[in-house]
């Protein structure tokens, strides 16, 4: 007889388009850093809903805040009957974001929407049109999100034309010998050959590329971008949708570089499992749009905001930035130990920041040729053995580790044991 998962898979395939790619772990329950599927199989969660439940699944404080909000009201639309939660979370984010200037915050529902709004704000505030993003970047699946994204398959293929005035500069990749100097030279080529920097409204950058393969932007690169922005009157937008909310060991990853962005986009971890996204930035930029130019029916749901209040408190109270550093050290340490073993010569690179760690799987360390097949087999073995883990990268050969920041140390160690065993079996079957 078919398992519940198999039966769901058949219904899923018949009812849902294939463009929405999924794993086949059908969730029935989740608690902190564990997920159980509909057949009762338990998984250690190293995906956290793609860096969403940084505070763990169903954190008691988040659940309590949401229950209390639902008991009062669930939706009035902020434009129709505004509410204090929106203002209170805006105040908190204005304080938490880097920069000693006055800031304002607006809320939307998804990361892509935050990116769309950051671009709208940058354009209306500067009176300029062009936007620079980077190869390998991921900024979402809306039209502008796709335009800014630096990867064609599967994100852009067949979906164009995209909004004009978007230019992709090279993103430095230390492991692949693409240096900061080369990346900056590429950007300067764009300014010389494609678009006058005086027409560029903003540069948007992920301090650590997420979907793009967990390449960490070197400090010198981010600082040079800030300098170029200042020289040419362009705005610096930090896309912290995956890197934010304590994930890298600071509230925002850009803080590691000592760079102050003009606008920050956030989503994912902000709502702790409830849909919420935000743009925080310099008050005068945030105020550039005319009344009615920003917002949306569900923009800043009171339920998501109640969750966000609790999330921000939990990050503080439970010192989740410190925990991100400790978890990252544990995971990276284990991966680096594995890398030293002959058996794991497929581990090309171990990198990341805080609890945003990745391993790049290669055919051999000299050519660094990507091994997507082996990567898939490792991830499938992990799933078989009860570890939920994701891939990323332009060649689908990077495995990313994104546990909830509340993941107990012993559970993280067990997860790494499962990973090592899974990798060993996958390599052995090669
Ligand atoms: C850096 C970054 N920007 C934007 C997005 C888009 O967010 P969403 O999927 O919530 O629209 C993502 C999602 O993975 C992301 O990682």
mmCIF file of C-alpha atoms in Angstrom, residues 132-135 167-172 178-195 221 225 228:
data_model
loop_
_atom_site.group_PDB
_atom_site.id
_atom_site.type_symbol
_atom_site.label_atom_id
_atom_site.label_comp_id
_atom_site.label_asym_id
_atom_site.label_seq_id
_atom_site.Cartn_x
_atom_site.Cartn_y
_atom_site.Cartn_z
ATOM 1 C CA UNK A 132 23.141 47.537 -10.840
ATOM 2 C CA UNK A 133 23.002 44.003 -9.440
ATOM 3 C CA UNK A 134 25.414 41.064 -9.692
ATOM 4 C CA UNK A 135 25.988 37.807 -11.504
ATOM 5 C CA UNK A 167 22.952 45.867 -15.344
ATOM 6 C CA UNK A 168 24.813 42.869 -13.930
ATOM 7 C CA UNK A 169 28.357 43.319 -12.645
ATOM 8 C CA UNK A 170 30.630 40.413 -11.662
ATOM 9 C CA UNK A 171 30.421 39.230 -8.041
ATOM 10 C CA UNK A 172 33.791 38.280 -6.528
ATOM 11 C CA UNK A 178 37.438 35.996 -9.304
ATOM 12 C CA UNK A 179 39.068 38.714 -7.239
ATOM 13 C CA UNK A 180 37.661 41.907 -5.773
ATOM 14 C CA UNK A 181 39.816 43.872 -8.217
ATOM 15 C CA UNK A 182 38.434 41.947 -11.210
ATOM 16 C CA UNK A 183 34.856 42.335 -9.987
ATOM 17 C CA UNK A 184 35.310 46.084 -9.515
ATOM 18 C CA UNK A 185 36.952 46.356 -12.936
ATOM 19 C CA UNK A 186 33.851 44.660 -14.384
ATOM 20 C CA UNK A 187 31.623 47.218 -12.699
ATOM 21 C CA UNK A 188 33.757 50.074 -14.003
ATOM 22 C CA UNK A 189 33.480 48.571 -17.500
ATOM 23 C CA UNK A 190 29.699 48.758 -17.177
ATOM 24 C CA UNK A 191 29.967 52.423 -16.213
ATOM 25 C CA UNK A 192 32.281 53.048 -19.153
ATOM 26 C CA UNK A 193 30.434 51.006 -21.762
ATOM 27 C CA UNK A 194 26.793 50.530 -20.784
ATOM 28 C CA UNK A 195 25.377 53.092 -18.392
ATOM 29 C CA UNK A 221 34.384 44.756 -2.086
ATOM 30 C CA UNK A 225 30.856 49.656 -3.564
ATOM 31 C CA UNK A 228 31.511 54.253 -5.559
#
